[in-house]
Amino acid sequence: MPLKSGAALRAASRQAMASDLIILGINAYHADAAACIVRDGKLLAAAEEERFRRIKHWAGFPSQAIGYCLSEAKIDLGDVTHIAVNRSSRANFFRKLGYVALRRPSPRLLINRLRNRKQVAHIADEIGALPGRPFTGAIDYVEHHLAHLASAFYPSPFREATVVSVDGFGDFASAAWGSGQGTSLSLDGRVLFPHSLGIFYQAMTQYLGFPHYGDEYKLMGLAAYGNPFCRHEVAKLLATKDDGSFALDLKYFRHHRDDIAYEWHGGEPVCGPLFSQALVDALGPPRSPDAPIEDRHRNLAWATQAVYEDAFFYLLNTLQQRNGHTAIALAGGCAYNSVANGKIKDRTAFTKCYLQSAAGDAGGAIGAAYAVWHRTGARTSEMTHAFWGPSFTDAELAALLTDRRAAIEAEACSVRQIGDEQELVETAARAIADGLVVGWFQGRMEWGPRALGNRSILGDPRRADMKNILNLKIKRRESFRPFAPSILREAVADWFVRDDDVPFMLQVIAIRPERRGEIPAVTHVDGSGRLQTVDRASNPRYHALIEAFFRLTGVPMVLNTSFNENEPVVCRPEEALDCFLRTKMDVLVLGTYVVRREPAAR
Ligand SMILES: [Fe+2]
């Protein structure tokens, strides 16, 4: 048989691909724009656009994330059979019409909604403008919350589960729930605009002086410092309903009558005040972002978290009693409320809980892709790790370090490669145990907002001053916010009150009271920790590093915070090296290369 030419081989391979189902999932024109590739039911790559654009929560069309996903899958757009989008302008269409007819919202609000609808319609044009062979497949628009539900259930280990999405808004709904059964997923109920638990939490976050998109986790951290003095006042904002859902008291909010839809400022979503004068009349003046935090603010944060949890668990318990399931899968922006997530097993009859690493809107990209894939009747496999982003070879890392030698030497740093795996992790572990701050850049970037041991900054959890050291050297973040531990999976029961898998750092669990004093840098004021459980199979090098730290110190965990300095988490080694050089980080482990700032330069 004659040998085929390169072009003929490529053509043959494309023909073979034509029989494949290759789905490009996207979340576009929404916060945390993102893309993924699912080929024959297998996730090959996923990444948020913010990591490439270097603008937090970037909210446009994710062209760079798409480019990355295609290159990782070694295909171009011409090979893609389906593009799945986590938005559908048809979803809840008659409900929208009914709302407009009955409530008569302001013309500006209507114009804004129509503009948003037009942007989604432009997706086909944006796809047409991407480089490479043109896309000739089908575009599938999947309702926003159905995509959330799919992003939670299909990658979960469950064959049968209650699935819940709780959010700000998407496709005119703020929450949805259903049942997952094998390869099918029902959408059984929704909470429609203008009622929203996400809006409730975001409005209170703004009121308490945290105005940026995604600041809700600051309120969540602050809540642990509060006391139950003003629950009653905050509870007025929200009521639960007999069917398990909830309704806002709309007089305290503006989103339903004024034009405060998210705007773009250089790609970052910005949202105007969601709370009304009635809320100010009821709770007093809002805190301005630069004003000191007082007890009143701490107590209101506590009350907000408590009221949120009451509504959230009321919904979960209603669904559990209705469905009888023991497993739950969660998604949507509110699924990042790791404090509430950590209480699910205490406050409901659910005994198993799964959250995918990108539980928020970015995750809608894989939700949409999986929703399309599961029409084939086959089930995708469980997502057990979050490492779906770009990686870089040792040769690329070496070339960067050579290229930047002058800048590295100017900062009095040395570079050496440690080829031996054990010596590499022991060197890093020793540095952490010596109180140094270590940048840890390895393998594929994480999918989702958490650094999980591939784009992380690591420190010693035993040092009471480590939080201040990190804030002084790098993070400069609010002193009330806790840092998180990455703990060996096999050691969880010895250190936390519940033995559980938390691979994506999306649950907060109480640390055993007798252990809290040993790990002050990762123990929050209420004795809890937002842990990440690390198993050998999903990240062998990170597991080995924590084991090495355990051998040195008797403590099977390290402090893990994201590798960034007031920017999106680093993606490329250039960004890691720049962050290392401009901050006072002590050590950078870049693959097998160790860059160390000499003691006199620290
Ligand atoms: Fe959403």
Coordinates of C-alpha atoms and ligand atoms in Angstrom, one line a residue:
M1 CA 0.0 0.0 0.0
P2 CA 1.5 3.4 -1.0
L3 CA 2.4 5.8 1.8
K4 CA 0.0 8.7 2.3
S5 CA 1.3 12.3 2.0
G6 CA 1.0 14.6 5.1
A7 CA -2.0 16.4 3.4
A8 CA -3.7 13.1 2.7
L9 CA -3.2 11.9 6.2
R10 CA -4.7 15.1 7.6
A11 CA -7.6 14.8 5.2
A12 CA -8.2 11.2 6.3
S13 CA -8.0 12.2 10.0
R14 CA -10.5 14.9 9.4
Q15 CA -12.8 12.5 7.7
A16 CA -12.5 10.2 10.8
M17 CA -13.2 13.2 13.0
A18 CA -16.4 14.0 11.0
S19 CA -18.0 11.0 12.6
D20 CA -17.0 12.3 16.1
L21 CA -19.1 14.6 18.2
I22 CA -16.9 17.5 19.0
I23 CA -18.7 20.1 21.1
L24 CA -17.3 23.6 21.9
G25 CA -19.1 24.9 25.0
I26 CA -19.1 28.6 25.6
N27 CA -20.3 31.1 28.2
A28 CA -20.3 34.5 26.4
Y29 CA -21.5 38.0 27.1
H30 CA -21.9 37.1 30.7
A31 CA -19.5 37.4 33.7
D32 CA -16.7 34.8 33.6
A33 CA -16.8 34.2 29.9
A34 CA -15.3 30.8 29.2
A35 CA -14.9 27.9 26.7
C36 CA -14.4 24.2 26.8
I37 CA -14.1 21.3 24.4
V38 CA -15.9 18.0 24.9
R39 CA -15.0 15.3 22.4
D40 CA -17.1 12.1 22.4
G41 CA -18.3 12.9 25.9
K42 CA -14.8 13.5 27.3
L43 CA -13.8 16.9 28.5
L44 CA -10.4 17.8 26.9
A45 CA -9.9 21.4 27.9
A46 CA -11.6 24.3 29.7
A47 CA -10.6 27.8 30.6
E48 CA -11.9 31.2 31.6
E49 CA -11.3 34.1 29.3
E50 CA -10.1 36.3 32.2
R51 CA -6.9 34.3 32.5
F52 CA -5.9 35.2 28.9
R53 CA -7.2 38.8 28.9
R54 CA -5.9 39.5 32.4
I55 CA -9.1 41.2 33.4
K56 CA -11.1 39.7 36.3
H57 CA -14.5 38.2 35.4
W58 CA -14.1 39.2 31.8
A59 CA -17.6 39.3 30.3
G60 CA -17.3 39.4 26.5
F61 CA -16.9 36.8 23.8
P62 CA -14.3 34.2 24.9
S63 CA -12.2 34.1 21.7
Q64 CA -8.9 33.4 23.4
A65 CA -10.3 30.6 25.6
I66 CA -11.8 29.1 22.4
G67 CA -8.4 29.4 20.7
Y68 CA -6.7 27.6 23.6
C69 CA -9.3 24.8 23.7
L70 CA -9.0 24.1 20.0
S71 CA -5.2 24.0 20.2
E72 CA -5.3 21.7 23.2
A73 CA -7.6 19.4 21.3
K74 CA -5.4 19.7 18.2
I75 CA -8.3 20.6 16.0
D76 CA -9.7 23.8 14.4
L77 CA -13.2 25.2 14.2
G78 CA -13.9 23.3 11.0
D79 CA -13.7 20.0 13.0
V80 CA -16.2 21.2 15.6
T81 CA -19.7 19.6 15.1
H82 CA -21.6 21.6 17.7
I83 CA -21.2 24.9 19.5
A84 CA -23.2 24.9 22.8
V85 CA -24.1 28.2 24.4
N86 CA -25.4 28.5 27.9
R87 CA -28.1 31.1 27.0
S88 CA -31.3 30.9 25.1
S89 CA -33.4 33.9 24.3
R90 CA -36.4 31.6 23.9
A91 CA -36.2 30.4 27.4
N92 CA -39.1 31.6 29.6
F93 CA -40.1 33.9 26.7
F94 CA -43.8 34.0 27.5
R95 CA -43.0 34.6 31.2
K96 CA -40.9 37.6 30.0
L97 CA -43.8 38.9 27.9
G98 CA -46.2 38.4 30.8
Y99 CA -43.9 40.3 33.1
V100 CA -43.6 43.3 30.7
A101 CA -47.4 43.4 30.2
L102 CA -48.2 43.2 33.9
R103 CA -45.4 45.2 35.5
R104 CA -44.5 47.7 32.8
P105 CA -40.8 48.1 33.6
S106 CA -39.0 51.3 32.6
P107 CA -38.1 51.8 28.9
R108 CA -34.4 52.0 29.7
L109 CA -34.6 48.6 31.5
L110 CA -36.3 47.1 28.4
I111 CA -33.8 48.6 26.0
N112 CA -31.0 47.2 28.1
R113 CA -32.5 43.7 28.0
L114 CA -33.0 43.9 24.2
R115 CA -29.3 45.0 23.8
N116 CA -28.2 42.0 25.8
R117 CA -30.4 39.8 23.6
K118 CA -28.8 41.3 20.5
Q119 CA -25.3 40.5 21.9
V120 CA -26.2 36.8 22.3
A121 CA -27.6 36.9 18.7
H122 CA -24.1 38.1 17.6
I123 CA -22.5 34.9 18.8
A124 CA -22.8 33.4 15.3
D125 CA -21.0 36.5 13.9
E126 CA -18.2 36.2 16.4
I127 CA -17.8 32.6 15.6
G128 CA -17.6 33.4 11.9
A129 CA -14.8 35.9 12.6
L130 CA -12.6 33.3 14.4
P131 CA -9.4 32.2 12.5
G132 CA -9.0 28.8 10.8
R133 CA -11.5 26.8 8.8
P134 CA -15.0 28.0 9.2
F135 CA -17.5 26.3 11.5
T136 CA -20.2 24.4 9.6
G137 CA -21.9 22.6 12.4
A138 CA -25.0 23.5 14.6
I139 CA -25.2 26.1 17.3
D140 CA -27.3 24.9 20.3
Y141 CA -28.6 27.5 22.7
V142 CA -29.2 25.8 26.1
E143 CA -31.2 27.6 28.8
H144 CA -28.9 29.2 31.3
H145 CA -30.1 27.3 34.4
L146 CA -30.4 24.0 32.5
A147 CA -26.7 24.5 31.6
H148 CA -26.0 25.1 35.3
L149 CA -27.8 21.9 36.3
A150 CA -26.0 19.9 33.6
S151 CA -22.6 21.3 34.8
A152 CA -23.4 20.0 38.3
F153 CA -25.0 16.6 37.6
Y154 CA -23.2 15.1 34.6
P155 CA -19.7 15.5 36.0
S156 CA -20.8 14.2 39.4
P157 CA -20.4 10.6 40.5
F158 CA -24.1 10.3 41.0
R159 CA -26.5 8.1 38.9
E160 CA -29.5 9.8 40.7
A161 CA -29.5 13.1 42.4
T162 CA -31.4 16.3 43.2
V163 CA -29.8 19.1 41.2
V164 CA -30.1 22.8 42.1
S165 CA -28.8 26.0 40.6
V166 CA -29.0 29.3 42.6
D167 CA -27.8 32.4 40.9
G168 CA -28.2 36.1 40.2
F169 CA -30.0 35.9 36.9
G170 CA -29.8 34.1 33.6
D171 CA -32.5 33.8 31.0
F172 CA -35.0 35.5 33.2
A173 CA -34.6 33.0 36.1
S174 CA -32.5 33.1 39.3
A175 CA -32.8 29.6 40.5
A176 CA -33.8 26.2 39.1
W177 CA -34.0 22.6 40.3
G178 CA -34.5 19.2 38.9
S179 CA -33.7 15.5 39.0
G180 CA -30.8 13.8 37.4
Q181 CA -31.2 10.2 36.4
G182 CA -28.3 8.5 34.5
T183 CA -28.1 10.4 31.2
S184 CA -31.3 12.5 31.7
L185 CA -32.0 15.6 33.6
S186 CA -35.3 17.2 34.3
L187 CA -35.9 20.9 35.0
D188 CA -38.7 20.8 37.5
G189 CA -39.0 24.3 38.8
R190 CA -37.6 27.8 38.6
V191 CA -37.6 31.1 40.5
L192 CA -38.2 33.8 37.9
F193 CA -37.1 37.5 37.7
P194 CA -37.2 39.7 39.8
H195 CA -36.8 37.3 42.8
S196 CA -33.3 36.2 43.4
L197 CA -31.1 34.9 46.3
G198 CA -28.1 36.0 44.4
I199 CA -29.4 39.6 44.1
F200 CA -30.3 39.6 47.8
Y201 CA -26.7 38.6 48.7
Q202 CA -25.1 41.0 46.1
A203 CA -27.2 43.9 47.3
M204 CA -26.2 43.4 50.9
T205 CA -22.5 43.0 49.7
Q206 CA -22.8 46.4 48.0
Y207 CA -24.5 47.9 51.0
L208 CA -21.7 46.8 53.2
G209 CA -19.1 48.6 51.1
F210 CA -17.9 45.9 48.7
P211 CA -18.9 47.2 45.3
H212 CA -17.0 45.0 42.9
Y213 CA -18.4 42.1 40.9
G214 CA -17.7 38.9 42.8
D215 CA -17.1 40.6 46.2
E216 CA -19.7 38.3 47.9
Y217 CA -17.0 36.1 49.3
K218 CA -15.8 39.2 51.4
L219 CA -19.2 39.4 53.0
M220 CA -19.1 35.6 53.7
G221 CA -15.7 36.0 55.4
L222 CA -16.8 39.0 57.4
A223 CA -20.0 37.2 58.6
A224 CA -17.9 35.0 60.9
Y225 CA -17.0 38.0 63.0
G226 CA -20.7 39.1 63.6
N227 CA -23.2 38.4 66.2
P228 CA -26.9 37.6 65.8
F229 CA -28.2 41.1 66.7
C230 CA -29.9 42.1 63.4
R231 CA -31.2 39.0 61.8
H232 CA -34.8 40.2 62.2
E233 CA -34.1 43.4 60.1
V234 CA -32.4 41.5 57.3
A235 CA -35.0 38.8 57.3
K236 CA -37.5 41.3 56.1
L237 CA -35.8 41.4 52.7
L238 CA -36.7 37.9 51.9
A239 CA -39.6 35.5 52.4
T240 CA -39.8 31.7 51.8
K241 CA -42.8 30.2 50.0
D242 CA -44.8 27.0 50.4
D243 CA -43.2 25.4 47.4
G244 CA -39.7 25.7 48.9
S245 CA -38.8 28.8 46.8
F246 CA -38.4 32.4 47.9
A247 CA -39.5 36.0 47.1
L248 CA -37.8 39.3 47.7
D249 CA -39.6 42.2 49.3
L250 CA -39.1 44.3 46.2
K251 CA -39.3 47.6 47.9
Y252 CA -35.8 47.1 49.2
F253 CA -34.4 46.6 45.7
R254 CA -34.0 48.5 42.4
H255 CA -33.1 45.9 39.8
H256 CA -36.7 45.3 38.7
R257 CA -37.5 48.9 38.0
D258 CA -34.3 50.7 37.2
D259 CA -31.7 50.2 34.6
I260 CA -28.8 48.6 36.5
A261 CA -28.0 45.7 34.3
Y262 CA -24.3 44.8 34.3
E263 CA -22.2 47.1 32.2
W264 CA -18.7 46.5 30.8
H265 CA -15.8 48.5 31.7
G266 CA -12.9 47.2 29.7
G267 CA -14.5 43.8 29.8
E268 CA -15.0 43.6 33.6
P269 CA -18.6 43.5 34.7
V270 CA -19.7 46.4 36.8
C271 CA -23.0 46.6 38.6
G272 CA -24.7 49.7 40.0
P273 CA -26.4 49.7 43.4
L274 CA -29.1 47.1 43.7
F275 CA -30.6 48.3 47.0
S276 CA -33.2 51.0 47.3
Q277 CA -33.6 54.0 49.6
A278 CA -36.1 51.8 51.6
L279 CA -33.2 49.6 52.6
V280 CA -31.2 52.6 53.7
D281 CA -34.2 53.8 55.7
A282 CA -34.5 50.4 57.3
L283 CA -30.8 49.6 58.0
G284 CA -29.2 53.0 58.2
P285 CA -26.5 54.5 55.8
P286 CA -24.6 52.1 53.7
R287 CA -20.9 51.7 54.4
S288 CA -18.6 53.4 51.9
P289 CA -15.8 51.2 50.6
D290 CA -13.0 53.1 52.4
A291 CA -14.8 53.5 55.7
P292 CA -13.8 51.4 58.7
I293 CA -15.7 48.2 59.3
E294 CA -17.7 48.5 62.5
D295 CA -19.6 45.9 64.6
R296 CA -22.9 46.9 62.9
H297 CA -21.4 45.9 59.6
R298 CA -20.1 42.6 61.0
N299 CA -23.5 41.8 62.4
L300 CA -25.3 42.7 59.2
A301 CA -22.9 40.4 57.3
W302 CA -23.7 37.6 59.9
A303 CA -27.4 38.2 59.4
T304 CA -27.1 38.2 55.6
Q305 CA -25.4 34.9 55.6
A306 CA -27.9 33.5 58.1
V307 CA -30.9 34.7 56.1
Y308 CA -29.4 33.3 52.9
E309 CA -28.8 29.9 54.6
D310 CA -32.4 29.8 55.9
A311 CA -33.8 30.2 52.4
F312 CA -31.2 28.0 50.8
F313 CA -31.8 25.1 53.2
Y314 CA -35.5 25.5 53.2
L315 CA -35.4 25.0 49.4
L316 CA -33.0 22.0 49.7
N317 CA -35.1 20.4 52.4
T318 CA -38.3 20.8 50.4
L319 CA -36.7 19.2 47.3
Q320 CA -35.1 16.4 49.4
Q321 CA -38.5 15.5 50.9
R322 CA -40.1 15.7 47.4
N323 CA -37.5 13.7 45.6
G324 CA -36.2 11.4 48.3
H325 CA -32.7 11.5 47.0
T326 CA -29.7 11.3 49.3
A327 CA -27.4 13.0 46.8
I328 CA -27.3 16.6 45.6
A329 CA -25.3 18.4 42.9
L330 CA -25.1 22.2 43.1
A331 CA -24.2 25.0 40.6
G332 CA -24.8 28.7 40.0
G333 CA -23.0 31.7 41.5
C334 CA -24.4 31.0 44.9
A335 CA -22.8 27.6 44.9
Y336 CA -19.6 29.5 45.7
N337 CA -21.1 30.1 49.2
S338 CA -18.7 27.5 50.7
V339 CA -19.9 28.3 54.2
A340 CA -23.5 27.2 53.4
N341 CA -22.2 24.3 51.3
G342 CA -20.3 23.0 54.3
K343 CA -23.5 22.8 56.3
I344 CA -25.6 20.8 53.8
K345 CA -25.0 17.5 55.5
D346 CA -25.9 19.0 58.9
R347 CA -29.0 20.9 57.9
T348 CA -30.5 18.6 55.3
A349 CA -31.0 14.9 54.8
F350 CA -28.6 14.9 51.8
T351 CA -25.6 12.7 52.6
K352 CA -23.7 13.2 49.4
C353 CA -22.9 16.5 47.7
Y354 CA -21.0 17.4 44.5
L355 CA -19.9 20.8 43.2
Q356 CA -18.0 21.0 40.0
S357 CA -14.8 23.2 40.2
A358 CA -16.3 26.0 38.1
A359 CA -19.7 25.9 39.8
G360 CA -20.6 29.5 38.6
D361 CA -21.2 31.0 35.2
A362 CA -17.9 29.8 33.6
G363 CA -19.1 26.3 34.3
G364 CA -22.2 27.0 32.1
A365 CA -19.8 26.3 29.2
I366 CA -19.3 22.7 30.1
G367 CA -23.0 22.5 31.2
A368 CA -24.1 23.5 27.8
A369 CA -21.7 21.1 26.1
Y370 CA -22.7 18.2 28.4
A371 CA -26.4 19.0 27.8
V372 CA -25.8 18.5 24.1
W373 CA -23.6 15.5 24.5
H374 CA -26.1 13.7 26.7
R375 CA -28.7 13.7 23.9
T376 CA -26.6 10.7 22.6
G377 CA -27.7 8.7 25.6
A378 CA -24.2 8.1 26.9
R379 CA -22.9 9.4 30.2
T380 CA -19.8 11.4 30.6
S381 CA -17.3 10.5 33.4
E382 CA -16.9 12.1 36.8
M383 CA -14.8 15.2 37.0
T384 CA -12.3 14.4 39.8
H385 CA -9.8 17.2 39.2
A386 CA -9.8 20.8 37.9
F387 CA -6.7 20.7 35.7
W388 CA -8.1 21.5 32.3
G389 CA -6.2 24.6 31.4
P390 CA -2.9 25.4 29.6
S391 CA 0.4 23.8 30.6
F392 CA 4.0 24.5 29.6
T393 CA 6.9 22.2 28.9
D394 CA 10.2 22.3 30.8
A395 CA 11.8 23.6 27.6
E396 CA 9.4 26.6 27.6
L397 CA 10.1 27.3 31.2
A398 CA 13.9 27.1 30.7
A399 CA 13.7 29.4 27.7
L400 CA 11.7 32.0 29.8
L401 CA 14.3 31.9 32.6
T402 CA 17.1 32.3 30.2
D403 CA 15.3 35.2 28.5
R404 CA 14.7 36.9 31.8
R405 CA 18.0 36.2 33.3
A406 CA 18.9 39.9 33.7
A407 CA 15.7 40.8 35.6
I408 CA 16.1 37.7 37.8
E409 CA 19.7 38.6 38.7
A410 CA 18.7 42.2 39.3
E411 CA 16.4 41.0 42.1
A412 CA 19.2 38.9 43.6
C413 CA 17.6 35.6 42.7
S414 CA 19.3 32.3 41.9
V415 CA 17.9 29.7 39.6
R416 CA 18.5 25.9 39.7
Q417 CA 16.8 22.9 38.2
I418 CA 16.0 20.0 40.4
G419 CA 15.3 16.9 38.2
D420 CA 14.8 14.5 41.1
E421 CA 11.1 14.5 42.0
Q422 CA 11.7 13.8 45.7
E423 CA 14.4 16.4 46.1
L424 CA 12.1 19.0 44.3
V425 CA 9.2 18.5 46.7
E426 CA 11.5 18.3 49.7
T427 CA 13.2 21.6 48.8
A428 CA 9.8 23.3 48.5
A429 CA 8.5 21.7 51.7
R430 CA 11.6 22.8 53.6
A431 CA 11.2 26.4 52.3
I432 CA 7.5 26.5 53.5
A433 CA 8.5 25.0 56.9
D434 CA 11.2 27.7 57.2
G435 CA 8.4 30.3 56.9
L436 CA 9.1 31.3 53.3
V437 CA 6.4 32.2 50.8
V438 CA 6.6 29.8 47.8
G439 CA 5.0 30.3 44.4
W440 CA 4.1 26.9 43.0
F441 CA 3.5 26.8 39.2
Q442 CA 2.9 23.3 37.8
G443 CA 1.1 21.5 35.0
R444 CA -2.3 22.5 33.7
M445 CA -4.0 25.6 35.0
E446 CA -7.1 25.1 37.2
W447 CA -10.6 25.4 35.8
G448 CA -12.7 27.5 38.1
P449 CA -11.8 30.3 40.5
R450 CA -9.7 28.4 43.0
A451 CA -6.0 27.7 42.8
L452 CA -5.7 24.0 43.7
G453 CA -2.0 23.3 43.6
N454 CA -1.0 24.2 40.1
R455 CA -1.2 28.0 40.2
S456 CA -0.8 28.5 44.0
I457 CA 1.1 30.5 46.5
L458 CA 2.0 28.3 49.5
G459 CA 2.8 29.1 53.1
D460 CA 3.2 27.5 56.5
P461 CA -0.2 27.0 58.2
R462 CA 1.4 26.7 61.6
R463 CA 2.6 30.3 61.7
A464 CA 0.2 32.8 63.3
D465 CA 1.9 35.6 61.4
M466 CA 1.7 33.9 57.9
K467 CA -1.6 35.8 57.1
N468 CA 0.1 39.1 57.7
I469 CA 3.3 38.1 55.9
L470 CA 1.2 37.1 52.8
N471 CA -0.8 40.3 53.0
L472 CA 2.3 42.5 53.4
K473 CA 4.3 40.7 50.7
I474 CA 1.7 40.0 48.0
K475 CA -2.0 39.9 48.6
R476 CA -2.7 43.2 50.4
R477 CA -6.2 42.0 51.0
E478 CA -8.7 42.7 53.8
S479 CA -7.3 41.4 57.1
F480 CA -10.6 39.7 58.0
R481 CA -10.4 37.3 55.1
P482 CA -9.2 33.8 55.9
F483 CA -6.6 31.7 54.0
A484 CA -7.3 28.1 53.1
P485 CA -5.5 24.8 53.7
S486 CA -4.7 22.1 51.2
I487 CA -4.8 18.9 53.3
L488 CA -3.8 15.3 52.4
R489 CA -7.1 13.5 51.8
E490 CA -6.2 10.7 54.2
A491 CA -5.6 13.1 57.0
V492 CA -8.9 15.0 56.9
A493 CA -10.6 13.0 59.8
D494 CA -7.7 13.9 62.1
W495 CA -8.0 17.6 61.6
F496 CA -11.7 18.4 60.6
V497 CA -14.9 17.4 62.4
R498 CA -16.1 15.7 59.2
D499 CA -14.3 13.3 56.9
D500 CA -15.2 14.3 53.4
D501 CA -13.9 14.8 49.8
V502 CA -13.6 18.5 49.1
P503 CA -11.3 18.5 46.0
F504 CA -12.4 22.0 44.7
M505 CA -12.2 24.0 47.9
L506 CA -16.0 24.7 47.8
Q507 CA -17.0 23.8 51.4
V508 CA -16.1 25.2 54.7
I509 CA -15.9 22.7 57.6
A510 CA -15.1 23.1 61.3
I511 CA -11.5 22.3 62.3
R512 CA -11.3 20.0 65.3
P513 CA -11.2 22.3 68.4
E514 CA -8.1 20.7 69.8
R515 CA -6.2 21.2 66.4
R516 CA -7.1 24.9 65.8
G517 CA -4.1 26.2 67.8
E518 CA -1.7 24.2 65.7
I519 CA -2.8 25.8 62.4
P520 CA -3.7 29.4 63.2
A521 CA -2.9 30.7 59.6
V522 CA -5.7 28.7 58.1
T523 CA -8.2 28.7 61.0
H524 CA -10.9 31.3 60.6
V525 CA -12.2 33.3 63.6
D526 CA -15.1 30.8 64.0
G527 CA -12.8 27.8 64.0
S528 CA -13.6 26.8 60.4
G529 CA -11.4 26.1 57.4
R530 CA -12.2 26.2 53.7
L531 CA -10.3 23.1 52.9
Q532 CA -9.1 21.5 49.7
T533 CA -8.6 17.7 50.0
V534 CA -5.7 16.5 47.9
D535 CA -5.4 12.9 46.7
R536 CA -2.4 11.4 45.1
A537 CA -4.2 10.4 41.9
S538 CA -5.4 13.8 40.9
N539 CA -2.2 15.8 41.6
P540 CA 0.7 13.5 42.5
R541 CA 3.4 16.3 42.7
Y542 CA 1.2 18.5 45.0
H543 CA 0.3 15.5 47.2
A544 CA 4.0 14.6 47.4
L545 CA 4.9 18.2 48.4
I546 CA 2.3 18.1 51.3
E547 CA 3.6 14.7 52.3
A548 CA 7.1 16.1 52.5
F549 CA 5.8 19.0 54.6
F550 CA 4.0 16.5 56.8
R551 CA 7.3 14.5 57.4
L552 CA 9.1 17.7 58.3
T553 CA 6.4 19.1 60.6
G554 CA 3.8 16.6 61.6
V555 CA 1.2 18.8 59.9
P556 CA -0.4 17.3 56.7
M557 CA -1.4 20.5 55.1
V558 CA -0.1 23.7 53.6
L559 CA -1.6 27.1 53.3
N560 CA -2.8 27.6 49.7
T561 CA -3.8 30.9 48.1
S562 CA -4.2 31.8 44.5
F563 CA -1.1 32.8 42.5
N564 CA -1.9 36.4 41.7
E565 CA -1.6 39.9 43.0
N566 CA -4.9 41.8 42.5
E567 CA -5.4 40.3 39.0
P568 CA -6.8 37.0 37.6
V569 CA -4.9 33.9 38.7
V570 CA -1.7 33.6 36.6
C571 CA -2.0 31.5 33.5
R572 CA 1.4 31.5 31.8
P573 CA 4.9 31.2 33.4
E574 CA 5.7 34.8 32.3
E575 CA 2.9 36.0 34.6
A576 CA 4.1 33.9 37.5
L577 CA 7.6 35.1 37.1
D578 CA 6.5 38.8 36.9
C579 CA 4.3 38.3 40.0
F580 CA 7.3 36.7 41.8
L581 CA 9.7 39.5 40.8
R582 CA 7.5 42.5 41.6
T583 CA 6.3 41.1 45.0
K584 CA 8.4 40.0 47.9
M585 CA 7.7 36.3 47.3
D586 CA 10.7 34.2 48.5
V587 CA 10.8 31.2 46.2
L588 CA 9.2 30.3 42.9
V589 CA 9.0 26.7 41.8
L590 CA 8.3 26.8 38.1
G591 CA 8.0 23.1 37.0
T592 CA 11.3 21.7 38.1
Y593 CA 13.1 25.0 38.2
V594 CA 13.5 26.7 41.6
V595 CA 14.0 30.5 41.6
R596 CA 15.1 31.7 45.0
R597 CA 15.4 35.3 46.3
E598 CA 18.6 35.5 48.3
P599 CA 18.0 36.2 52.0
A600 CA 19.5 39.7 51.8
A601 CA 16.9 40.6 49.1
R602 CA 13.8 39.4 51.0
Ligands
FE1 FE -25.6 31.8 36.1

